[in-house]
Amino acid sequence: MKKLREIAKELLEKKEVDLIIGYEKGTEDFWMRPCFVDNIVDIEKLTFNAFCNINLSKYILEHKDKKVAVILKGCDSKSIVVFLQEKQINKENVKIIGVPCCGIFDEDLIDKTVDYNSHPADNIKFVRERCLVCENHNPVIYDILVDDKIQEKIYKENIYEEIEKIEKKSQKEKFEFFKNVFSRCIRCLACRNICPVCFCKECLIDKQNPLWVEKKITLSDILMLHLIRAVHMGGRCIDCGGCEEFCPAKIPLRKIYKKMEKDVREMFGYVPGRNIDIPPFHSTFLKEDKDEYLKGEKGGENF
Amino acid sequence: MSDNFEPKIVGFFCNWCSYAGADLAGTSRLQYPANIRIIRVPCSGRIDPLFICKALLKGADGVLVAGCHPGDCHYSEGNYHTRRKLSVLKRLLEYLGIEKERFRVEWISASEGGRVASVVKEMTDEIKKIGPNKIKE
């Protein structure tokens, strides 16, 4: 990681940025935590390896008054595209240090044989599920690249395989599956707090007037909370995997948000987080949008 | 499933086309089931997908959304936005295991009083067959 530290040092010395947001080693070898560097001495803490799972882009929103540099992998850089589409940041104050990434290890899947500095592409069985369907190993937007770009290769043949498995179930089986899964939710809202595109100052889930989500622990209130998140994520979720990874009850949230991504892609040809120049999905329409999805004619039984 | 099950259907009707259509059904003395409770909104574009979710989770057995035909919206573009938002919602609700008969979107104009009656009757019959909403608690 010498090159990363050289780039960081140069940015701080030339005063192009006031703060660098990166990763540093945590209390264990497989825990990497965010690190905020504003002087040359602390640059030695910055590092990057296959355990850097957190998406750092959300921290930019807390430092809008400063010039910031942030270290982003391929998947994380897509959240910057969403920020720029929705006019949340000023690009002149943000420098993106892009890191081409071929996978991140999952803390729950590794065993004693793992080599902490090994290449994820050689150890696919330890790589987290989200990385197996990654379509952007290289950052889609960056100012400086730490390494050469790597070849784009999707590890799984069908990126929507898990979603299609659920779609094929009968209506009763689907309901039972989601009822079991959501009954574990403790409403900690970690999924909302880690999500980069969830940045409303006043969230509907907390709002008292009108009251959308009540205080009971019944299925209807828990489902309302998750439906609010799902409806607001439609066409905006960039699949960084944070919600599922940090859920204390291990709820498979990506199965819902990936389904929204699949639908928006199939029905309207829109993929979030790729292109700054096109407007966000919900703010436009086409007169040629089809009615058949609305009437349920397309797709038949298995949606 | 008792034979006395009367579903509660919530209807969101846009003021300029569908609500006028429902008025026409009334003045023409066309009979349609009283299971529907109609809520008047200025335009179908006013409808947040979360209204439909909240209605279904609070115990409604079905939700019907009716708006102007595409191209005829009183506010020019409202129903195009509705089409986008609610297409995605329809697929999501069915993925979660809610039966597809419970949520329906129709384009009804102000002169289609007969259609209001037939759509409400059809929806009530279908929901009577599949039974009450299991989510309400």
Short mmCIF file of C-alpha atoms in Angstrom, two decimals:
data_model
loop_
_atom_site.label_atom_id
_atom_site.label_comp_id
_atom_site.label_asym_id
_atom_site.label_seq_id
_atom_site.Cartn_x
_atom_site.Cartn_y
_atom_site.Cartn_z
CA MET A 1 0.00 0.00 0.00
CA LYS A 2 2.95 2.33 -0.50
CA LYS A 3 1.36 4.02 -3.47
CA LEU A 4 -1.80 4.78 -1.48
CA ARG A 5 0.19 6.53 1.24
CA GLU A 6 2.25 8.48 -1.32
CA ILE A 7 -0.90 9.75 -3.01
CA ALA A 8 -2.39 10.71 0.37
CA LYS A 9 0.80 12.51 1.42
CA GLU A 10 0.92 14.49 -1.80
CA LEU A 11 -2.69 15.58 -1.47
CA LEU A 12 -2.15 16.83 2.09
CA GLU A 13 1.16 18.55 1.38
CA LYS A 14 -0.17 20.46 -1.60
CA LYS A 15 -3.23 21.43 0.50
CA GLU A 16 -5.58 20.08 -2.15
CA VAL A 17 -7.59 18.48 0.64
CA ASP A 18 -8.10 19.11 4.38
CA LEU A 19 -9.11 15.58 5.36
CA ILE A 20 -8.56 12.06 4.05
CA ILE A 21 -11.06 9.31 4.84
CA GLY A 22 -9.65 5.80 4.56
CA TYR A 23 -9.26 2.48 6.35
CA GLU A 24 -6.97 1.46 9.22
CA LYS A 25 -6.40 -1.79 11.08
CA GLY A 26 -8.85 -2.47 13.89
CA THR A 27 -8.46 -4.52 17.06
CA GLU A 28 -8.39 -7.81 15.11
CA ASP A 29 -6.73 -8.65 11.79
CA PHE A 30 -10.07 -9.16 10.08
CA TRP A 31 -11.61 -5.90 11.26
CA MET A 32 -10.78 -2.77 9.29
CA ARG A 33 -12.24 0.47 10.55
CA PRO A 34 -12.61 3.98 9.08
CA CYS A 35 -9.80 6.42 9.69
CA PHE A 36 -9.79 10.23 9.40
CA VAL A 37 -6.40 11.73 8.62
CA ASP A 38 -5.69 15.45 8.56
CA ASN A 39 -1.93 15.53 9.17
CA ILE A 40 1.13 13.94 7.60
CA VAL A 41 2.12 11.90 10.66
CA ASP A 42 -1.12 9.87 10.70
CA ILE A 43 -0.79 8.84 7.06
CA GLU A 44 1.09 5.72 8.13
CA LYS A 45 -2.19 4.36 9.52
CA LEU A 46 -3.83 4.21 6.10
CA THR A 47 -3.99 0.78 4.53
CA PHE A 48 -6.21 -1.38 2.30
CA ASN A 49 -6.76 -5.13 2.12
CA ALA A 50 -9.47 -7.66 1.40
CA PHE A 51 -11.30 -7.00 4.68
CA CYS A 52 -12.22 -3.38 3.95
CA ASN A 53 -15.96 -3.88 3.77
CA ILE A 54 -17.41 -0.55 4.95
CA ASN A 55 -18.70 1.97 2.40
CA LEU A 56 -17.00 5.26 3.28
CA SER A 57 -18.97 7.50 0.94
CA LYS A 58 -21.57 8.49 3.53
CA TYR A 59 -18.95 10.29 5.64
CA ILE A 60 -18.57 12.92 2.93
CA LEU A 61 -22.04 14.21 3.73
CA GLU A 62 -20.92 15.06 7.27
CA HIS A 63 -17.95 17.13 6.08
CA LYS A 64 -19.50 19.29 3.40
CA ASP A 65 -17.67 22.39 4.63
CA LYS A 66 -14.20 20.95 4.01
CA LYS A 67 -12.23 19.62 1.05
CA VAL A 68 -12.18 15.85 1.44
CA ALA A 69 -10.47 12.90 -0.21
CA VAL A 70 -12.04 9.47 0.18
CA ILE A 71 -10.89 5.97 -0.67
CA LEU A 72 -13.54 4.03 -2.57
CA LYS A 73 -13.81 0.57 -4.10
CA GLY A 74 -15.81 -0.16 -7.26
CA CYS A 75 -19.17 -0.68 -5.57
CA ASP A 76 -18.79 2.32 -3.25
CA SER A 77 -18.01 4.73 -6.07
CA LYS A 78 -21.52 4.22 -7.39
CA SER A 79 -22.94 6.03 -4.37
CA ILE A 80 -21.04 9.16 -5.45
CA VAL A 81 -22.84 8.96 -8.79
CA VAL A 82 -26.16 8.90 -6.92
CA PHE A 83 -25.06 11.88 -4.75
CA LEU A 84 -24.18 13.87 -7.86
CA GLN A 85 -27.43 13.00 -9.64
CA GLU A 86 -29.40 14.14 -6.61
CA LYS A 87 -27.25 17.23 -6.03
CA GLN A 88 -26.08 16.33 -2.54
CA ILE A 89 -22.39 17.22 -2.91
CA ASN A 90 -20.19 19.69 -4.71
CA LYS A 91 -17.77 17.65 -6.81
CA GLU A 92 -15.05 20.31 -6.59
CA ASN A 93 -14.67 19.68 -2.87
CA VAL A 94 -14.33 15.91 -3.18
CA LYS A 95 -11.35 13.96 -4.48
CA ILE A 96 -11.94 10.27 -5.07
CA ILE A 97 -9.03 7.84 -4.68
CA GLY A 98 -10.26 4.78 -6.53
CA VAL A 99 -9.15 1.25 -5.67
CA PRO A 100 -9.91 -1.56 -8.18
CA CYS A 101 -11.22 -4.42 -6.03
CA CYS A 102 -11.82 -8.07 -6.89
CA GLY A 103 -13.67 -9.08 -3.75
CA ILE A 104 -13.96 -8.63 -0.02
CA PHE A 105 -13.71 -11.49 2.46
CA ASP A 106 -16.70 -12.29 4.65
CA GLU A 107 -15.87 -12.38 8.35
CA ASP A 108 -18.31 -15.25 8.92
CA LEU A 109 -16.97 -17.42 6.10
CA ILE A 110 -13.23 -17.34 6.76
CA ASP A 111 -11.43 -20.06 8.67
CA LYS A 112 -7.92 -20.57 10.00
CA THR A 113 -6.50 -21.31 6.55
CA VAL A 114 -7.08 -17.80 5.22
CA ASP A 115 -4.06 -15.70 4.35
CA TYR A 116 -4.89 -12.12 5.35
CA ASN A 117 -2.97 -10.59 2.47
CA SER A 118 -4.08 -12.99 -0.22
CA HIS A 119 -5.90 -12.15 -3.40
CA PRO A 120 -9.67 -12.62 -3.18
CA ALA A 121 -9.86 -13.94 -6.72
CA ASP A 122 -7.86 -16.97 -5.61
CA ASN A 123 -10.05 -17.69 -2.57
CA ILE A 124 -13.59 -17.36 -3.85
CA LYS A 125 -15.05 -19.50 -1.07
CA PHE A 126 -14.22 -16.82 1.49
CA VAL A 127 -15.59 -13.93 -0.52
CA ARG A 128 -18.87 -12.35 0.60
CA GLU A 129 -22.02 -13.08 -1.35
CA ARG A 130 -22.44 -9.55 -2.57
CA CYS A 131 -19.09 -9.65 -4.39
CA LEU A 132 -20.05 -12.72 -6.39
CA VAL A 133 -22.54 -10.63 -8.41
CA CYS A 134 -20.38 -7.51 -8.71
CA GLU A 135 -20.51 -5.84 -12.11
CA ASN A 136 -18.04 -3.02 -11.39
CA HIS A 137 -14.66 -4.11 -10.06
CA ASN A 138 -13.20 -0.79 -11.16
CA PRO A 139 -14.54 2.48 -9.74
CA VAL A 140 -16.99 4.16 -12.10
CA ILE A 141 -15.90 7.65 -11.04
CA TYR A 142 -12.50 8.63 -9.65
CA ASP A 143 -9.80 11.30 -9.67
CA ILE A 144 -6.77 9.09 -8.96
CA LEU A 145 -6.43 5.32 -9.26
CA VAL A 146 -4.20 3.46 -6.83
CA ASP A 147 -3.62 0.45 -9.09
CA ASP A 148 -4.10 -0.46 -12.72
CA LYS A 149 -7.63 -1.29 -13.74
CA ILE A 150 -8.49 -4.98 -13.49
CA GLN A 151 -10.49 -6.97 -15.96
CA GLU A 152 -14.24 -6.92 -15.33
CA LYS A 153 -15.47 -10.44 -14.68
CA ILE A 154 -18.69 -11.43 -12.92
CA TYR A 155 -18.07 -14.49 -10.74
CA LYS A 156 -21.65 -15.79 -10.89
CA GLU A 157 -23.24 -16.52 -14.24
CA ASN A 158 -26.71 -15.26 -13.38
CA ILE A 159 -26.61 -12.26 -11.07
CA TYR A 160 -30.29 -12.58 -10.18
CA GLU A 161 -30.17 -16.30 -9.35
CA GLU A 162 -31.15 -15.87 -5.68
CA ILE A 163 -34.05 -13.61 -6.62
CA GLU A 164 -35.37 -16.04 -9.21
CA LYS A 165 -35.34 -18.85 -6.65
CA ILE A 166 -37.76 -16.88 -4.49
CA GLU A 167 -39.88 -15.77 -7.44
CA LYS A 168 -40.51 -19.40 -8.36
CA LYS A 169 -42.05 -20.21 -4.96
CA SER A 170 -45.80 -20.24 -4.54
CA GLN A 171 -47.59 -17.26 -3.05
CA LYS A 172 -48.04 -18.99 0.33
CA GLU A 173 -44.39 -20.05 0.49
CA LYS A 174 -43.22 -16.52 -0.29
CA PHE A 175 -45.39 -15.07 2.47
CA GLU A 176 -44.16 -17.64 5.01
CA PHE A 177 -40.55 -16.99 4.07
CA PHE A 178 -40.77 -13.24 4.50
CA LYS A 179 -42.91 -13.54 7.62
CA ASN A 180 -40.26 -15.73 9.28
CA VAL A 181 -37.44 -13.54 8.19
CA PHE A 182 -38.94 -10.24 9.30
CA SER A 183 -40.15 -11.49 12.64
CA ARG A 184 -36.49 -11.34 13.74
CA CYS A 185 -36.25 -7.59 13.13
CA ILE A 186 -35.55 -5.60 16.30
CA ARG A 187 -35.94 -2.19 14.61
CA CYS A 188 -32.41 -1.08 15.39
CA LEU A 189 -32.32 0.82 12.05
CA ALA A 190 -28.68 -0.10 11.40
CA CYS A 191 -29.70 -0.76 7.79
CA ARG A 192 -30.88 2.80 7.42
CA ASN A 193 -27.90 4.31 9.19
CA ILE A 194 -25.27 2.51 7.12
CA CYS A 195 -27.05 3.01 3.80
CA PRO A 196 -25.32 5.67 1.66
CA VAL A 197 -28.44 6.70 -0.25
CA CYS A 198 -30.54 7.03 2.89
CA PHE A 199 -29.63 10.60 3.83
CA CYS A 200 -32.90 12.38 4.68
CA LYS A 201 -32.59 14.74 7.60
CA GLU A 202 -36.05 13.78 8.80
CA CYS A 203 -36.81 10.15 8.11
CA LEU A 204 -40.38 8.98 7.58
CA ILE A 205 -39.78 6.15 10.01
CA ASP A 206 -39.22 8.63 12.86
CA LYS A 207 -41.98 11.03 11.90
CA GLN A 208 -44.79 11.39 14.41
CA ASN A 209 -47.23 13.44 12.37
CA PRO A 210 -48.42 11.60 10.28
CA LEU A 211 -47.49 8.38 12.04
CA TRP A 212 -46.31 5.87 9.46
CA VAL A 213 -44.64 3.31 11.69
CA GLU A 214 -46.19 2.61 15.06
CA LYS A 215 -44.48 1.38 18.18
CA LYS A 216 -45.94 -2.12 18.37
CA ILE A 217 -43.83 -5.20 17.57
CA THR A 218 -46.33 -6.77 15.20
CA LEU A 219 -45.68 -7.95 11.68
CA SER A 220 -47.59 -5.07 10.12
CA ASP A 221 -45.41 -2.42 11.76
CA ILE A 222 -42.13 -4.18 10.99
CA LEU A 223 -43.18 -4.72 7.39
CA MET A 224 -44.19 -1.05 7.09
CA LEU A 225 -40.70 0.00 8.12
CA HIS A 226 -39.08 -2.23 5.56
CA LEU A 227 -41.54 -1.27 2.86
CA ILE A 228 -40.75 2.41 3.44
CA ARG A 229 -37.07 1.59 2.93
CA ALA A 230 -37.77 -0.58 -0.10
CA VAL A 231 -40.00 1.94 -1.86
CA HIS A 232 -37.46 4.71 -1.29
CA MET A 233 -34.64 2.47 -2.54
CA GLY A 234 -36.33 1.58 -5.83
CA GLY A 235 -34.02 2.71 -8.58
CA ARG A 236 -31.46 4.16 -6.14
CA CYS A 237 -29.90 1.23 -4.29
CA ILE A 238 -26.39 0.54 -5.59
CA ASP A 239 -26.04 -2.79 -3.77
CA CYS A 240 -23.10 -2.01 -1.52
CA GLY A 241 -24.20 -4.84 0.81
CA GLY A 242 -23.97 -2.79 3.99
CA CYS A 243 -27.53 -3.35 5.18
CA GLU A 244 -27.33 -7.13 5.16
CA GLU A 245 -23.81 -7.29 6.50
CA PHE A 246 -24.47 -5.13 9.56
CA CYS A 247 -27.95 -6.38 10.43
CA PRO A 248 -27.70 -7.92 13.91
CA ALA A 249 -30.53 -10.34 13.15
CA LYS A 250 -29.00 -11.45 9.82
CA ILE A 251 -32.06 -10.58 7.76
CA PRO A 252 -31.40 -11.10 4.03
CA LEU A 253 -32.30 -7.54 3.04
CA ARG A 254 -30.46 -7.69 -0.27
CA LYS A 255 -33.09 -10.12 -1.53
CA ILE A 256 -35.61 -7.28 -1.57
CA TYR A 257 -33.45 -4.44 -2.84
CA LYS A 258 -31.91 -6.58 -5.56
CA LYS A 259 -35.42 -7.49 -6.69
CA MET A 260 -36.23 -3.79 -7.06
CA GLU A 261 -33.05 -3.35 -9.08
CA LYS A 262 -33.99 -6.29 -11.33
CA ASP A 263 -37.49 -4.91 -11.94
CA VAL A 264 -36.38 -1.37 -12.69
CA ARG A 265 -33.78 -2.70 -15.08
CA GLU A 266 -36.20 -5.02 -16.90
CA MET A 267 -39.13 -2.65 -17.07
CA PHE A 268 -37.43 0.68 -17.70
CA GLY A 269 -33.84 -0.09 -18.62
CA TYR A 270 -32.45 2.02 -15.77
CA VAL A 271 -29.49 0.92 -13.65
CA PRO A 272 -28.60 3.14 -10.65
CA GLY A 273 -25.13 4.48 -10.05
CA ARG A 274 -23.63 4.38 -13.53
CA ASN A 275 -24.20 7.63 -15.36
CA ILE A 276 -24.14 11.12 -13.83
CA ASP A 277 -25.81 12.76 -16.80
CA ILE A 278 -29.15 11.01 -16.73
CA PRO A 279 -31.80 12.18 -14.24
CA PRO A 280 -32.78 9.96 -11.31
CA PHE A 281 -35.32 7.24 -11.99
CA HIS A 282 -38.31 8.67 -10.13
CA SER A 283 -38.00 12.21 -11.37
CA THR A 284 -38.76 11.46 -15.00
CA PHE A 285 -41.00 9.32 -17.10
CA LEU A 286 -41.34 8.32 -20.72
CA LYS A 287 -44.63 8.54 -22.56
CA GLU A 288 -43.76 5.16 -24.01
CA ASP A 289 -43.63 3.43 -20.59
CA LYS A 290 -45.77 0.36 -20.84
CA ASP A 291 -49.06 -0.34 -19.06
CA GLU A 292 -48.63 -4.09 -19.08
CA TYR A 293 -46.49 -4.15 -15.94
CA LEU A 294 -49.11 -2.13 -14.12
CA LYS A 295 -51.94 -4.41 -15.12
CA GLY A 296 -50.00 -7.54 -14.23
CA GLU A 297 -50.26 -8.88 -17.74
CA LYS A 298 -46.53 -9.24 -18.18
CA GLY A 299 -44.88 -12.06 -16.34
CA GLY A 300 -47.95 -14.09 -15.47
CA GLU A 301 -47.79 -16.01 -12.20
CA ASN A 302 -44.17 -15.56 -11.32
CA PHE A 303 -43.25 -11.94 -10.95
CA MET B 1 -63.69 -19.09 5.32
CA SER B 2 -67.21 -17.98 6.21
CA ASP B 3 -69.75 -17.07 3.55
CA ASN B 4 -70.41 -13.81 5.31
CA PHE B 5 -66.97 -12.40 4.56
CA GLU B 6 -67.38 -8.87 3.18
CA PRO B 7 -64.06 -7.49 1.99
CA LYS B 8 -63.08 -3.91 2.73
CA ILE B 9 -61.64 -2.31 -0.39
CA VAL B 10 -60.03 1.12 -0.30
CA GLY B 11 -60.30 3.15 -3.49
CA PHE B 12 -58.07 6.11 -4.44
CA PHE B 13 -59.90 7.96 -7.20
CA CYS B 14 -58.54 11.01 -9.00
CA ASN B 15 -60.83 14.03 -8.75
CA TRP B 16 -61.15 14.95 -12.42
CA CYS B 17 -61.71 11.63 -14.20
CA SER B 18 -62.37 8.60 -12.02
CA TYR B 19 -64.34 10.31 -9.26
CA ALA B 20 -66.53 11.95 -11.91
CA GLY B 21 -66.95 8.51 -13.45
CA ALA B 22 -68.10 7.15 -10.11
CA ASP B 23 -70.55 10.09 -9.84
CA LEU B 24 -71.90 9.20 -13.26
CA ALA B 25 -72.42 5.61 -12.15
CA GLY B 26 -74.41 6.99 -9.25
CA THR B 27 -76.61 9.34 -11.27
CA SER B 28 -77.27 6.60 -13.81
CA ARG B 29 -78.46 4.40 -10.92
CA LEU B 30 -75.92 1.66 -11.73
CA GLN B 31 -75.55 -0.78 -8.81
CA TYR B 32 -72.10 -1.70 -7.55
CA PRO B 33 -71.03 -3.34 -4.29
CA ALA B 34 -70.71 -1.15 -1.21
CA ASN B 35 -67.48 -2.90 -0.23
CA ILE B 36 -65.46 -0.06 -1.73
CA ARG B 37 -64.63 3.05 0.28
CA ILE B 38 -63.60 5.82 -2.09
CA ILE B 39 -61.02 8.46 -1.20
CA ARG B 40 -60.80 11.46 -3.53
CA VAL B 41 -57.31 12.70 -4.43
CA PRO B 42 -56.57 15.58 -6.82
CA CYS B 43 -54.55 13.40 -9.19
CA SER B 44 -53.36 9.79 -9.24
CA GLY B 45 -49.84 11.23 -9.14
CA ARG B 46 -50.57 12.35 -5.56
CA ILE B 47 -50.61 8.73 -4.52
CA ASP B 48 -47.47 7.75 -2.64
CA PRO B 49 -46.84 4.01 -2.95
CA LEU B 50 -46.73 4.02 0.85
CA PHE B 51 -50.47 4.81 1.04
CA ILE B 52 -51.19 1.49 -0.58
CA CYS B 53 -48.73 -0.35 1.67
CA LYS B 54 -50.21 1.25 4.80
CA ALA B 55 -53.76 0.39 3.73
CA LEU B 56 -52.90 -3.26 3.12
CA LEU B 57 -50.91 -3.57 6.34
CA LYS B 58 -53.65 -1.97 8.43
CA GLY B 59 -56.19 -4.52 7.30
CA ALA B 60 -57.68 -3.48 3.98
CA ASP B 61 -58.50 -6.53 1.90
CA GLY B 62 -57.84 -4.74 -1.36
CA VAL B 63 -56.77 -1.41 -2.84
CA LEU B 64 -58.00 0.05 -6.13
CA VAL B 65 -56.26 3.04 -7.69
CA ALA B 66 -58.05 4.80 -10.55
CA GLY B 67 -56.73 7.67 -12.62
CA CYS B 68 -57.14 9.45 -15.92
CA HIS B 69 -56.03 7.71 -19.09
CA PRO B 70 -52.38 8.40 -20.03
CA GLY B 71 -52.25 11.58 -22.05
CA ASP B 72 -55.50 12.92 -20.56
CA CYS B 73 -54.35 13.92 -17.10
CA HIS B 74 -55.81 17.20 -15.91
CA TYR B 75 -52.32 18.19 -14.69
CA SER B 76 -50.68 16.92 -17.92
CA GLU B 77 -48.12 14.52 -16.46
CA GLY B 78 -49.33 13.18 -13.15
CA ASN B 79 -50.44 9.80 -14.35
CA TYR B 80 -47.16 9.11 -16.12
CA HIS B 81 -45.41 9.40 -12.78
CA THR B 82 -48.04 7.12 -11.23
CA ARG B 83 -47.38 4.51 -13.85
CA ARG B 84 -43.68 4.38 -12.99
CA LYS B 85 -44.09 4.30 -9.24
CA LEU B 86 -46.92 1.81 -9.08
CA SER B 87 -45.49 -0.65 -11.64
CA VAL B 88 -42.52 -1.18 -9.38
CA LEU B 89 -44.75 -1.40 -6.29
CA LYS B 90 -47.04 -4.01 -7.86
CA ARG B 91 -44.16 -6.35 -8.49
CA LEU B 92 -42.74 -5.81 -5.02
CA LEU B 93 -46.02 -6.61 -3.26
CA GLU B 94 -46.43 -9.85 -5.18
CA TYR B 95 -42.84 -10.83 -4.44
CA LEU B 96 -43.55 -10.43 -0.73
CA GLY B 97 -46.42 -12.90 -0.95
CA ILE B 98 -49.44 -10.57 -1.08
CA GLU B 99 -51.96 -11.95 -3.58
CA LYS B 100 -52.06 -10.15 -6.91
CA GLU B 101 -55.81 -9.59 -6.76
CA ARG B 102 -55.43 -7.27 -3.76
CA PHE B 103 -53.87 -4.34 -5.58
CA ARG B 104 -55.22 -3.09 -8.88
CA VAL B 105 -54.71 0.01 -11.01
CA GLU B 106 -57.22 1.10 -13.63
CA TRP B 107 -57.47 4.04 -16.00
CA ILE B 108 -61.09 5.23 -15.87
CA SER B 109 -62.36 8.36 -17.57
CA ALA B 110 -65.21 10.63 -16.50
CA SER B 111 -67.66 9.15 -18.97
CA GLU B 112 -67.04 5.51 -18.02
CA GLY B 113 -69.62 5.09 -15.27
CA GLY B 114 -70.36 1.56 -16.38
CA ARG B 115 -66.72 0.61 -16.06
CA VAL B 116 -66.51 1.83 -12.49
CA ALA B 117 -69.38 -0.44 -11.57
CA SER B 118 -67.98 -3.47 -13.40
CA VAL B 119 -64.42 -3.07 -12.08
CA VAL B 120 -65.57 -2.75 -8.46
CA LYS B 121 -67.87 -5.75 -8.83
CA GLU B 122 -65.12 -7.85 -10.38
CA MET B 123 -62.61 -6.95 -7.71
CA THR B 124 -65.05 -7.65 -4.87
CA ASP B 125 -65.86 -11.08 -6.30
CA GLU B 126 -62.21 -12.00 -6.70
CA ILE B 127 -61.30 -10.95 -3.18
CA LYS B 128 -64.26 -12.80 -1.69
CA LYS B 129 -62.80 -15.96 -3.21
CA ILE B 130 -59.29 -15.53 -1.81
CA GLY B 131 -60.36 -14.58 1.67
CA PRO B 132 -59.37 -11.91 4.19
CA ASN B 133 -55.99 -10.25 4.49
CA LYS B 134 -53.69 -12.30 6.72
CA ILE B 135 -51.33 -9.53 7.68
CA LYS B 136 -53.57 -7.43 9.86
CA GLU B 137 -52.82 -7.80 13.52
#
